[in-house]
PDB file of C-alpha atoms in Angstrom:
ATOM      1  CA  MET A   1      11.176   7.495 -45.429  1.00 47.00           C
ATOM      2  CA  ASP A   2      14.688   8.957 -45.031  1.00 50.00           C
ATOM      3  CA  PHE A   3      16.434   9.488 -41.703  1.00 42.00           C
ATOM      4  CA  ALA A   4      16.041  13.282 -41.688  1.00 45.00           C
ATOM      5  CA  ARG A   5      12.266  13.082 -42.128  1.00 42.00           C
ATOM      6  CA  ARG A   6      11.903  10.394 -39.459  1.00 41.00           C
ATOM      7  CA  THR A   7      13.894  12.584 -37.076  1.00 37.00           C
ATOM      8  CA  LEU A   8      11.703  15.620 -37.848  1.00 32.00           C
ATOM      9  CA  ILE A   9       8.502  13.657 -37.214  1.00 34.00           C
ATOM     10  CA  ALA A  10       9.895  12.310 -33.926  1.00 39.00           C
ATOM     11  CA  LEU A  11      10.810  15.832 -32.814  1.00 35.00           C
ATOM     12  CA  VAL A  12       7.360  17.177 -33.696  1.00 35.00           C
ATOM     13  CA  CYS A  13       5.633  14.325 -31.801  1.00 40.00           C
ATOM     14  CA  SER A  14       7.913  14.824 -28.808  1.00 41.00           C
ATOM     15  CA  ALA A  15       7.216  18.558 -28.797  1.00 38.00           C
ATOM     16  CA  SER A  16       3.453  17.996 -28.867  1.00 41.00           C
ATOM     17  CA  VAL A  17       3.679  15.719 -25.841  1.00 43.00           C
ATOM     18  CA  VAL A  18       5.848  18.227 -23.977  1.00 43.00           C
ATOM     19  CA  CYS A  19       3.330  20.966 -24.785  1.00 45.00           C
ATOM     20  CA  GLY A  20       0.521  18.751 -23.511  1.00 55.00           C
ATOM     21  CA  ALA A  21       2.402  18.038 -20.299  1.00 61.00           C
ATOM     22  CA  ALA A  22       3.178  21.732 -19.848  1.00 62.00           C
ATOM     23  CA  SER A  23      -0.520  22.486 -20.261  1.00 87.00           C
ATOM     24  CA  LEU A  24      -1.389  20.191 -17.347  1.00 90.00           C
ATOM     25  CA  GLU A  25       1.331  21.794 -15.224  1.00 89.00           C
ATOM     26  CA  GLN A  26      -0.030  25.213 -16.150  1.00 91.00           C
ATOM     27  CA  LYS A  27      -3.575  24.235 -15.174  1.00 91.00           C
ATOM     28  CA  ALA A  28      -2.279  23.064 -11.793  1.00 89.00           C
ATOM     29  CA  ASP A  29      -0.338  26.308 -11.296  1.00 89.00           C
ATOM     30  CA  GLU A  30      -3.349  28.413 -12.234  1.00 91.00           C
ATOM     31  CA  ALA A  31      -5.506  26.566  -9.700  1.00 87.00           C
ATOM     32  CA  ALA A  32      -2.859  27.173  -7.031  1.00 84.00           C
ATOM     33  CA  ALA A  33      -2.751  30.870  -7.921  1.00 87.00           C
ATOM     34  CA  ARG A  34      -6.527  31.026  -7.474  1.00 90.00           C
ATOM     35  CA  LYS A  35      -6.130  29.117  -4.196  1.00 85.00           C
ATOM     36  CA  GLU A  36      -8.426  26.406  -5.522  1.00 89.00           C
ATOM     37  CA  MET A  37      -7.909  22.777  -4.547  1.00 88.00           C
ATOM     38  CA  PHE A  38      -9.193  21.431  -7.861  1.00 92.00           C
ATOM     39  CA  VAL A  39      -9.041  21.857 -11.620  1.00 94.00           C
ATOM     40  CA  ALA A  40     -12.473  21.648 -13.213  1.00 93.00           C
ATOM     41  CA  GLY A  41     -13.144  19.530 -16.293  1.00 94.00           C
ATOM     42  CA  ASP A  42     -16.197  18.760 -18.407  1.00 95.00           C
ATOM     43  CA  ASP A  43     -19.225  16.770 -17.203  1.00 95.00           C
ATOM     44  CA  GLY A  44     -18.601  17.498 -13.533  1.00 95.00           C
ATOM     45  CA  TRP A  45     -15.117  15.983 -13.378  1.00 96.00           C
ATOM     46  CA  ARG A  46     -12.657  17.626 -10.981  1.00 96.00           C
ATOM     47  CA  PHE A  47      -8.967  16.853 -10.640  1.00 96.00           C
ATOM     48  CA  LEU A  48      -6.458  17.398  -7.866  1.00 95.00           C
ATOM     49  CA  PRO A  49      -3.668  19.758  -9.059  1.00 95.00           C
ATOM     50  CA  ALA A  50      -0.986  17.390  -7.694  1.00 94.00           C
ATOM     51  CA  GLU A  51      -2.468  14.652  -9.890  1.00 95.00           C
ATOM     52  CA  LEU A  52      -2.047  16.832 -12.972  1.00 95.00           C
ATOM     53  CA  ARG A  53       1.562  17.527 -12.047  1.00 95.00           C
ATOM     54  CA  PHE A  54       2.215  13.813 -11.685  1.00 97.00           C
ATOM     55  CA  ALA A  55       0.492  13.069 -14.996  1.00 96.00           C
ATOM     56  CA  SER A  56       2.655  15.653 -16.763  1.00 95.00           C
ATOM     57  CA  LYS A  57       5.781  13.913 -15.435  1.00 96.00           C
ATOM     58  CA  LEU A  58       4.619  10.553 -16.783  1.00 96.00           C
ATOM     59  CA  ALA A  59       5.475  11.860 -20.251  1.00 93.00           C
ATOM     60  CA  SER A  60       8.840  13.246 -19.153  1.00 94.00           C
ATOM     61  CA  PRO A  61      12.135  11.787 -20.441  1.00 94.00           C
ATOM     62  CA  ASP A  62      13.368  12.169 -16.837  1.00 96.00           C
ATOM     63  CA  LEU A  63      10.700   9.850 -15.419  1.00 97.00           C
ATOM     64  CA  ALA A  64      13.236   7.224 -14.296  1.00 97.00           C
ATOM     65  CA  SER A  65      15.173   9.700 -12.151  1.00 97.00           C
ATOM     66  CA  LEU A  66      11.989  11.323 -10.865  1.00 97.00           C
ATOM     67  CA  THR A  67      10.625   8.000  -9.607  1.00 98.00           C
ATOM     68  CA  ALA A  68      13.917   6.446  -8.436  1.00 98.00           C
ATOM     69  CA  PRO A  69      13.489   7.517  -4.769  1.00 97.00           C
ATOM     70  CA  ALA A  70      10.044   5.913  -4.621  1.00 98.00           C
ATOM     71  CA  ILE A  71      11.144   2.718  -6.370  1.00 98.00           C
ATOM     72  CA  GLY A  72      14.160   2.285  -4.109  1.00 98.00           C
ATOM     73  CA  THR A  73      12.170   2.861  -0.927  1.00 98.00           C
ATOM     74  CA  ILE A  74       9.363   0.503  -1.951  1.00 98.00           C
ATOM     75  CA  ALA A  75      11.908  -2.186  -2.861  1.00 98.00           C
ATOM     76  CA  ASP A  76      13.523  -1.761   0.565  1.00 98.00           C
ATOM     77  CA  PHE A  77      10.165  -2.211   2.310  1.00 98.00           C
ATOM     78  CA  ALA A  78       9.415  -5.302   0.211  1.00 98.00           C
ATOM     79  CA  ALA A  79      12.806  -6.793   1.137  1.00 97.00           C
ATOM     80  CA  GLN A  80      12.142  -6.172   4.834  1.00 97.00           C
ATOM     81  CA  MET A  81       8.783  -7.905   4.600  1.00 97.00           C
ATOM     82  CA  ARG A  82      10.355 -10.904   2.827  1.00 97.00           C
ATOM     83  CA  LYS A  83      12.819 -11.263   5.710  1.00 96.00           C
ATOM     84  CA  ALA A  84       9.808 -11.466   8.020  1.00 95.00           C
ATOM     85  CA  ASP A  85       8.161 -14.029   5.697  1.00 96.00           C
ATOM     86  CA  ILE A  86       5.417 -11.519   4.815  1.00 97.00           C
ATOM     87  CA  GLN A  87       4.145 -10.921   1.284  1.00 97.00           C
ATOM     88  CA  LEU A  88       4.069  -7.207   0.452  1.00 98.00           C
ATOM     89  CA  VAL A  89       1.506  -6.336  -2.232  1.00 98.00           C
ATOM     90  CA  VAL A  90       1.793  -2.806  -3.597  1.00 98.00           C
ATOM     91  CA  LEU A  91      -1.539  -1.439  -4.829  1.00 98.00           C
ATOM     92  CA  PRO A  92      -1.026   2.034  -6.323  1.00 98.00           C
ATOM     93  CA  VAL A  93      -4.249   3.730  -7.405  1.00 98.00           C
ATOM     94  CA  PRO A  94      -3.700   5.214 -10.880  1.00 98.00           C
ATOM     95  CA  PRO A  95      -4.650   8.885 -11.352  1.00 96.00           C
ATOM     96  CA  LYS A  96      -8.136   9.286 -12.735  1.00 96.00           C
ATOM     97  CA  ILE A  97      -6.874  11.657 -15.419  1.00 96.00           C
ATOM     98  CA  LEU A  98      -5.497   8.547 -17.173  1.00 96.00           C
ATOM     99  CA  LEU A  99      -9.112   7.381 -17.523  1.00 95.00           C
ATOM    100  CA  ALA A 100     -10.985  10.679 -17.823  1.00 95.00           C
ATOM    101  CA  GLY A 101      -8.366  12.880 -19.449  1.00 94.00           C
ATOM    102  CA  GLU A 102     -10.682  13.930 -22.273  1.00 94.00           C
ATOM    103  CA  ALA A 103     -12.706  15.880 -19.690  1.00 95.00           C
ATOM    104  CA  ILE A 104      -9.762  18.234 -19.325  1.00 93.00           C
ATOM    105  CA  GLY A 105      -8.627  18.325 -22.932  1.00 92.00           C
ATOM    106  CA  VAL A 106      -5.990  15.580 -22.912  1.00 93.00           C
ATOM    107  CA  SER A 107      -5.562  14.170 -26.408  1.00 93.00           C
ATOM    108  CA  ALA A 108      -5.502  10.457 -27.188  1.00 92.00           C
ATOM    109  CA  GLU A 109      -1.798  10.695 -28.019  1.00 93.00           C
ATOM    110  CA  GLU A 110      -1.002  12.437 -24.737  1.00 93.00           C
ATOM    111  CA  MET A 111      -3.041   9.842 -22.879  1.00 94.00           C
ATOM    112  CA  GLU A 112      -1.064   7.009 -24.443  1.00 95.00           C
ATOM    113  CA  ARG A 113       2.240   8.661 -23.550  1.00 95.00           C
ATOM    114  CA  MET A 114       1.170   9.130 -19.942  1.00 96.00           C
ATOM    115  CA  ARG A 115      -0.133   5.572 -19.707  1.00 97.00           C
ATOM    116  CA  ALA A 116       3.199   4.355 -21.079  1.00 97.00           C
ATOM    117  CA  GLY A 117       4.905   6.270 -18.266  1.00 98.00           C
ATOM    118  CA  TRP A 118       2.664   4.552 -15.717  1.00 98.00           C
ATOM    119  CA  GLU A 119       3.474   1.167 -17.243  1.00 98.00           C
ATOM    120  CA  PHE A 120       7.187   2.020 -16.942  1.00 98.00           C
ATOM    121  CA  ILE A 121       6.770   2.564 -13.188  1.00 98.00           C
ATOM    122  CA  MET A 122       4.940  -0.744 -12.836  1.00 98.00           C
ATOM    123  CA  ARG A 123       7.753  -2.555 -14.686  1.00 98.00           C
ATOM    124  CA  GLU A 124      10.380  -0.862 -12.533  1.00 98.00           C
ATOM    125  CA  LEU A 125       8.670  -2.114  -9.391  1.00 98.00           C
ATOM    126  CA  ALA A 126       8.438  -5.651 -10.768  1.00 98.00           C
ATOM    127  CA  ASP A 127      12.097  -5.530 -11.799  1.00 98.00           C
ATOM    128  CA  HIS A 128      12.968  -4.647  -8.189  1.00 98.00           C
ATOM    129  CA  ASP A 129      11.219  -7.805  -6.896  1.00 98.00           C
ATOM    130  CA  VAL A 130       8.113  -5.913  -5.771  1.00 98.00           C
ATOM    131  CA  THR A 131       4.725  -7.595  -6.130  1.00 98.00           C
ATOM    132  CA  VAL A 132       2.592  -4.869  -7.675  1.00 98.00           C
ATOM    133  CA  VAL A 133      -1.035  -4.963  -8.807  1.00 98.00           C
ATOM    134  CA  ASP A 134      -1.527  -2.673 -11.811  1.00 98.00           C
ATOM    135  CA  LEU A 135      -5.165  -1.569 -11.956  1.00 98.00           C
ATOM    136  CA  LEU A 136      -4.866   0.660 -15.019  1.00 98.00           C
ATOM    137  CA  PRO A 137      -5.621  -2.006 -17.673  1.00 98.00           C
ATOM    138  CA  ASP A 138      -8.681  -3.166 -15.724  1.00 97.00           C
ATOM    139  CA  TYR A 139      -9.921   0.374 -15.218  1.00 98.00           C
ATOM    140  CA  ALA A 140      -9.355   1.245 -18.869  1.00 96.00           C
ATOM    141  CA  ALA A 141     -11.406  -1.791 -19.962  1.00 97.00           C
ATOM    142  CA  ALA A 142     -14.212  -1.243 -17.435  1.00 96.00           C
ATOM    143  CA  THR A 143     -17.667  -0.114 -18.505  1.00 94.00           C
ATOM    144  CA  HIS A 144     -18.233   1.609 -15.162  1.00 94.00           C
ATOM    145  CA  GLU A 145     -16.510   4.652 -13.674  1.00 95.00           C
ATOM    146  CA  SER A 146     -13.700   3.579 -11.370  1.00 97.00           C
ATOM    147  CA  PHE A 147     -13.369   7.014  -9.760  1.00 97.00           C
ATOM    148  CA  CYS A 148     -15.605   9.550  -8.091  1.00 97.00           C
ATOM    149  CA  ARG A 149     -16.015  12.649 -10.250  1.00 97.00           C
ATOM    150  CA  ARG A 150     -15.775  15.241  -7.497  1.00 96.00           C
ATOM    151  CA  ASP A 151     -13.712  13.367  -4.952  1.00 95.00           C
ATOM    152  CA  THR A 152     -10.038  12.408  -4.982  1.00 95.00           C
ATOM    153  CA  HIS A 153     -10.750   8.709  -4.369  1.00 96.00           C
ATOM    154  CA  TRP A 154     -11.742   5.639  -6.314  1.00 97.00           C
ATOM    155  CA  SER A 155     -15.391   4.636  -6.564  1.00 96.00           C
ATOM    156  CA  GLY A 156     -17.075   1.599  -5.060  1.00 96.00           C
ATOM    157  CA  ARG A 157     -16.767  -0.092  -8.456  1.00 96.00           C
ATOM    158  CA  GLY A 158     -13.082   0.802  -8.569  1.00 97.00           C
ATOM    159  CA  ILE A 159     -12.570  -0.822  -5.184  1.00 97.00           C
ATOM    160  CA  ALA A 160     -14.433  -3.948  -6.297  1.00 96.00           C
ATOM    161  CA  THR A 161     -12.124  -4.274  -9.306  1.00 96.00           C
ATOM    162  CA  ALA A 162      -9.097  -3.920  -7.038  1.00 97.00           C
ATOM    163  CA  VAL A 163     -10.346  -6.711  -4.770  1.00 96.00           C
ATOM    164  CA  GLU A 164     -10.897  -9.010  -7.760  1.00 95.00           C
ATOM    165  CA  ARG A 165      -7.280  -8.437  -8.763  1.00 96.00           C
ATOM    166  CA  LEU A 166      -6.032  -8.909  -5.198  1.00 96.00           C
ATOM    167  CA  LEU A 167      -7.761 -12.226  -4.515  1.00 94.00           C
ATOM    168  CA  PRO A 168      -5.349 -14.486  -6.457  1.00 93.00           C
ATOM    169  CA  VAL A 169      -2.374 -12.826  -4.722  1.00 94.00           C
ATOM    170  CA  LEU A 170      -4.002 -13.241  -1.314  1.00 93.00           C
ATOM    171  CA  GLN A 171      -4.808 -16.866  -2.062  1.00 91.00           C
ATOM    172  CA  SER A 172      -1.161 -17.535  -2.910  1.00 90.00           C
ATOM    173  CA  ALA A 173      -0.227 -15.994   0.448  1.00 89.00           C
ATOM    174  CA  GLY A 174      -2.687 -18.259   2.243  1.00 88.00           C
ATOM    175  CA  ILE A 175      -5.179 -15.506   3.053  1.00 86.00           C
ATOM    176  CA  ALA A 176      -8.317 -16.103   1.003  1.00 71.00           C
ATOM    177  CA  GLY A 177     -10.026 -19.246   2.232  1.00 59.00           C
ATOM    178  CA  ARG A 178     -12.810 -21.220   0.603  1.00 49.00           C
ATOM    179  CA  GLN A 179     -15.390 -19.921   3.050  1.00 50.00           C
ATOM    180  CA  SER A 180     -16.789 -16.463   2.337  1.00 50.00           C
ATOM    181  CA  THR A 181     -19.444 -14.219   3.796  1.00 47.00           C
ATOM    182  CA  GLY A 182     -20.567 -13.190   0.314  1.00 53.00           C
ATOM    183  CA  ARG A 183     -19.729 -10.170  -1.767  1.00 67.00           C
ATOM    184  CA  GLY A 184     -22.210  -7.733  -0.188  1.00 75.00           C
ATOM    185  CA  ALA A 185     -25.152  -5.791  -1.571  1.00 84.00           C
ATOM    186  CA  TRP A 186     -24.804  -2.853  -3.969  1.00 91.00           C
ATOM    187  CA  THR A 187     -26.498   0.372  -2.924  1.00 93.00           C
ATOM    188  CA  ARG A 188     -26.475   3.967  -4.149  1.00 95.00           C
ATOM    189  CA  GLN A 189     -25.440   6.851  -1.928  1.00 93.00           C
ATOM    190  CA  ARG A 190     -25.023  10.578  -2.384  1.00 95.00           C
ATOM    191  CA  ILE A 191     -21.706  11.980  -1.208  1.00 96.00           C
ATOM    192  CA  GLN A 192     -20.193  15.438  -0.997  1.00 95.00           C
ATOM    193  CA  GLY A 193     -16.778  14.987  -2.583  1.00 94.00           C
ATOM    194  CA  ASP A 194     -13.635  16.519  -1.134  1.00 92.00           C
ATOM    195  CA  LEU A 195     -13.087  18.493  -4.367  1.00 94.00           C
ATOM    196  CA  GLY A 196     -16.286  20.470  -3.844  1.00 92.00           C
ATOM    197  CA  GLY A 197     -19.060  21.074  -6.333  1.00 92.00           C
ATOM    198  CA  ASP A 198     -22.455  19.422  -6.371  1.00 94.00           C
ATOM    199  CA  PRO A 199     -23.009  16.170  -4.486  1.00 95.00           C
ATOM    200  CA  GLU A 200     -22.735  13.039  -6.600  1.00 95.00           C
ATOM    201  CA  GLU A 201     -24.317   9.626  -6.401  1.00 95.00           C
ATOM    202  CA  VAL A 202     -21.993   6.650  -6.122  1.00 94.00           C
ATOM    203  CA  GLU A 203     -22.515   2.899  -6.075  1.00 94.00           C
ATOM    204  CA  LEU A 204     -21.186   1.148  -2.994  1.00 95.00           C
ATOM    205  CA  ARG A 205     -21.051  -2.545  -2.140  1.00 92.00           C
ATOM    206  CA  VAL A 206     -21.809  -2.759   1.559  1.00 90.00           C
ATOM    207  CA  LEU A 207     -20.414  -5.620   3.605  1.00 82.00           C
ATOM    208  CA  ARG A 208     -23.046  -8.278   4.239  1.00 73.00           C
ATOM    209  CA  GLY A 209     -22.791 -10.336   7.396  1.00 68.00           C
ATOM    210  CA  THR A 210     -20.120 -10.162  10.061  1.00 61.00           C
ATOM    211  CA  PRO A 211     -16.736 -11.604   9.026  1.00 64.00           C
ATOM    212  CA  ARG A 212     -14.430 -13.308  11.463  1.00 60.00           C
ATOM    213  CA  ALA A 213     -12.472 -10.844  13.544  1.00 57.00           C
ATOM    214  CA  ALA A 214      -9.057 -11.812  14.851  1.00 58.00           C
ATOM    215  CA  ALA A 215      -7.866 -10.699  18.255  1.00 55.00           C
ATOM    216  CA  ALA A 216      -6.652  -7.117  18.197  1.00 59.00           C
ATOM    217  CA  GLY A 217      -3.680  -6.863  15.870  1.00 67.00           C
ATOM    218  CA  GLN A 218      -3.420 -10.626  15.299  1.00 77.00           C
ATOM    219  CA  GLY A 219      -5.033 -10.966  11.885  1.00 86.00           C
ATOM    220  CA  PRO A 220      -3.040 -12.436   8.975  1.00 93.00           C
ATOM    221  CA  LEU A 221      -3.616  -9.463   6.672  1.00 95.00           C
ATOM    222  CA  LEU A 222      -2.847  -5.750   7.039  1.00 96.00           C
ATOM    223  CA  VAL A 223      -4.228  -3.024   4.769  1.00 97.00           C
ATOM    224  CA  LEU A 224      -1.742  -0.167   4.950  1.00 96.00           C
ATOM    225  CA  GLY A 225      -1.873   3.145   3.159  1.00 95.00           C
ATOM    226  CA  ASP A 226      -3.375   6.572   2.704  1.00 95.00           C
ATOM    227  CA  SER A 227      -7.039   7.568   2.685  1.00 95.00           C
ATOM    228  CA  HIS A 228      -7.771   5.094  -0.125  1.00 96.00           C
ATOM    229  CA  ALA A 229      -7.642   2.497   2.662  1.00 96.00           C
ATOM    230  CA  LEU A 230     -10.182   4.522   4.660  1.00 96.00           C
ATOM    231  CA  VAL A 231     -12.684   5.905   2.162  1.00 96.00           C
ATOM    232  CA  PHE A 232     -16.169   4.320   2.480  1.00 95.00           C
ATOM    233  CA  HIS A 233     -14.809   2.415   5.495  1.00 94.00           C
ATOM    234  CA  GLU A 234     -14.233   4.932   8.265  1.00 88.00           C
ATOM    235  CA  GLY A 235     -17.298   7.136   7.869  1.00 90.00           C
ATOM    236  CA  GLY A 236     -17.377  10.879   8.549  1.00 89.00           C
ATOM    237  CA  ASP A 237     -15.536  12.727   5.793  1.00 90.00           C
ATOM    238  CA  MET A 238     -14.726   9.315   4.341  1.00 90.00           C
ATOM    239  CA  HIS A 239     -18.418   9.200   3.330  1.00 92.00           C
ATOM    240  CA  ALA A 240     -19.566   5.752   4.503  1.00 93.00           C
ATOM    241  CA  THR A 241     -18.817   2.645   6.534  1.00 92.00           C
ATOM    242  CA  GLY A 242     -18.822  -1.005   5.518  1.00 91.00           C
ATOM    243  CA  ALA A 243     -18.024  -0.413   1.825  1.00 93.00           C
ATOM    244  CA  GLY A 244     -14.323   0.417   1.649  1.00 96.00           C
ATOM    245  CA  LEU A 245     -11.315  -1.646   0.613  1.00 97.00           C
ATOM    246  CA  PRO A 246     -11.008  -3.483   3.975  1.00 95.00           C
ATOM    247  CA  ASP A 247     -14.733  -4.288   3.970  1.00 94.00           C
ATOM    248  CA  GLN A 248     -14.751  -5.628   0.418  1.00 93.00           C
ATOM    249  CA  ILE A 249     -11.679  -7.745   1.183  1.00 93.00           C
ATOM    250  CA  ALA A 250     -13.466  -9.074   4.264  1.00 91.00           C
ATOM    251  CA  SER A 251     -16.573  -9.830   2.213  1.00 89.00           C
ATOM    252  CA  ALA A 252     -14.505 -11.769  -0.314  1.00 88.00           C
ATOM    253  CA  THR A 253     -12.303 -13.677   2.136  1.00 87.00           C
ATOM    254  CA  GLY A 254     -14.425 -13.979   5.260  1.00 84.00           C
ATOM    255  CA  THR A 255     -11.793 -12.299   7.442  1.00 84.00           C
ATOM    256  CA  MET A 256     -11.579  -8.610   8.306  1.00 90.00           C
ATOM    257  CA  PRO A 257      -8.025  -7.305   7.785  1.00 94.00           C
ATOM    258  CA  ASP A 258      -6.209  -5.001  10.167  1.00 94.00           C
ATOM    259  CA  VAL A 259      -6.291  -1.433   8.864  1.00 95.00           C
ATOM    260  CA  LEU A 260      -3.590   1.198   9.232  1.00 94.00           C
ATOM    261  CA  GLY A 261      -4.564   4.168   7.084  1.00 92.00           C
ATOM    262  CA  VAL A 262      -3.347   7.750   7.342  1.00 91.00           C
ATOM    263  CA  ARG A 263      -4.723  11.026   6.046  1.00 86.00           C
ATOM    264  CA  GLY A 264      -2.572  12.815   3.514  1.00 79.00           C
ATOM    265  CA  SER A 265       0.515  11.246   1.979  1.00 80.00           C
ATOM    266  CA  GLY A 266       0.828   7.488   2.369  1.00 79.00           C
ATOM    267  CA  ALA A 267       4.411   7.373   1.132  1.00 88.00           C
ATOM    268  CA  THR A 268       6.321   7.519   4.419  1.00 93.00           C
ATOM    269  CA  SER A 269       3.843   8.324   7.192  1.00 93.00           C
ATOM    270  CA  SER A 270       1.960   5.022   6.868  1.00 94.00           C
ATOM    271  CA  ARG A 271       5.200   3.031   7.257  1.00 96.00           C
ATOM    272  CA  LEU A 272       6.192   5.162  10.221  1.00 95.00           C
ATOM    273  CA  GLN A 273       2.855   4.268  11.819  1.00 94.00           C
ATOM    274  CA  LEU A 274       3.574   0.593  11.143  1.00 95.00           C
ATOM    275  CA  ALA A 275       7.028   0.916  12.729  1.00 95.00           C
ATOM    276  CA  ARG A 276       5.494   2.517  15.821  1.00 94.00           C
ATOM    277  CA  ARG A 277       2.901  -0.253  16.069  1.00 93.00           C
ATOM    278  CA  ALA A 278       5.598  -2.919  15.687  1.00 93.00           C
ATOM    279  CA  ARG A 279       7.671  -1.213  18.365  1.00 92.00           C
ATOM    280  CA  ALA A 280       4.694  -1.090  20.761  1.00 92.00           C
ATOM    281  CA  ASN A 281       3.833  -4.729  20.056  1.00 91.00           C
ATOM    282  CA  PRO A 282       6.936  -6.768  19.076  1.00 86.00           C
ATOM    283  CA  SER A 283       4.770  -9.766  18.119  1.00 89.00           C
ATOM    284  CA  TYR A 284       2.510  -7.727  15.821  1.00 92.00           C
ATOM    285  CA  LEU A 285       4.194  -8.725  12.563  1.00 94.00           C
ATOM    286  CA  SER A 286       4.567 -12.380  13.524  1.00 93.00           C
ATOM    287  CA  SER A 287       0.883 -13.039  12.751  1.00 92.00           C
ATOM    288  CA  LYS A 288       0.958 -11.360   9.348  1.00 95.00           C
ATOM    289  CA  LYS A 289       1.038 -13.288   6.085  1.00 95.00           C
ATOM    290  CA  ALA A 290       0.535 -10.316   3.770  1.00 96.00           C
ATOM    291  CA  VAL A 291       0.528  -6.503   3.751  1.00 97.00           C
ATOM    292  CA  ILE A 292      -1.428  -4.613   1.097  1.00 98.00           C
ATOM    293  CA  TRP A 293       0.093  -1.155   0.683  1.00 98.00           C
ATOM    294  CA  CYS A 294      -2.455   1.054  -1.066  1.00 97.00           C
ATOM    295  CA  PHE A 295      -1.702   4.670  -1.965  1.00 97.00           C
ATOM    296  CA  ALA A 296      -2.461   7.287  -4.610  1.00 97.00           C
ATOM    297  CA  GLY A 297      -0.276   6.792  -7.670  1.00 97.00           C
ATOM    298  CA  ARG A 298       0.642  10.481  -7.757  1.00 96.00           C
ATOM    299  CA  GLU A 299       2.800   9.805  -4.682  1.00 97.00           C
ATOM    300  CA  PHE A 300       5.504   8.327  -6.931  1.00 98.00           C
ATOM    301  CA  THR A 301       6.643  11.883  -7.710  1.00 97.00           C
ATOM    302  CA  GLU A 302       4.493  14.202  -5.594  1.00 95.00           C
ATOM    303  CA  ALA A 303       5.081  12.839  -2.073  1.00 93.00           C
ATOM    304  CA  ASP A 304       6.877  15.084   0.410  1.00 86.00           C
ATOM    305  CA  GLY A 305       9.619  12.476   0.559  1.00 87.00           C
ATOM    306  CA  TRP A 306      10.353   8.750   0.313  1.00 95.00           C
ATOM    307  CA  LYS A 307      12.223   7.852   3.476  1.00 94.00           C
ATOM    308  CA  LYS A 308      13.363   4.310   4.206  1.00 96.00           C
ATOM    309  CA  VAL A 309      11.871   3.152   7.492  1.00 96.00           C
ATOM    310  CA  PRO A 310      13.414   0.195   9.434  1.00 95.00           C
ATOM    311  CA  ILE A 311      10.244  -1.756  10.227  1.00 93.00           C
ATOM    312  CA  LEU A 312      11.977  -4.945  11.383  1.00 85.00           C
ATOM    313  CA  LYS A 313      14.339  -3.061  13.680  1.00 77.00           C
ATOM    314  CA  ALA A 314      11.305  -1.431  15.273  1.00 63.00           C
ATOM    315  CA  ALA A 315       9.664  -4.824  15.708  1.00 66.00           C
ATOM    316  CA  GLY A 316      12.721  -6.280  17.399  1.00 65.00           C
ATOM    317  CA  SER A 317      13.513  -3.310  19.617  1.00 56.00           C
TER     318      SER A 317
END
């Protein structure tokens, strides 16, 4: 194949991906124009418009510059935690469109391009000395659904997969002991998702037994993040208690982690909350061995802003 033909094929492929990305952006814009908080797909799937905008950027040639503010801020937080002898584990939740894109007309080629963009972000974090747990390969290989169809959050099965991936990292940080309260019992529960539509039934693994509870704020592990740290844990509009990420970690390790979750964006506001807590209790961080920072993957480009927050200065002030 001569150079001219190879170039033509590359241009055609690139154009098809750009068109696919533009289609996702258009769907998000149309939903906004209708003042709808979701984009409907086949088989009851619903997607957050901001997630579609993020997914479209995963195929962009400008992805490196678009994600640079997030990468730099996360690397700064990781460096601060290292100075405090704390292991930061970044746990970004991949957008469900990368697993259920066919429900909204995403082609296999477009899906691969977007997944490649996600993998680029994961490599960038690792290259900046950030310990990151990439859930996408596990979710792609799973036989269960890792996300709720009509809610913005991961499913109980998705959380269980995340905990399985976290355990080796926690063990290396001295968190996961040999004693365990068991993994909990699986149950089914109907929830009304935050993207509207009919209620759906989800599988949840409910904490069994009562794990050890450290004195207030003195546990060795902190779960920090957005509502992914709260769903199925806090109850109310978070659907259930005893089955969220903190509960499943507690079931696997025998120790309930501290939880600092915020509604909305977990990019900056969760770290601001941590800084305030460290300022109010200067010894708060001294008991911590690890911090799990869990947030929606769309935040890499769709957050209101990625502001560096001086956590250690707050702790020492």
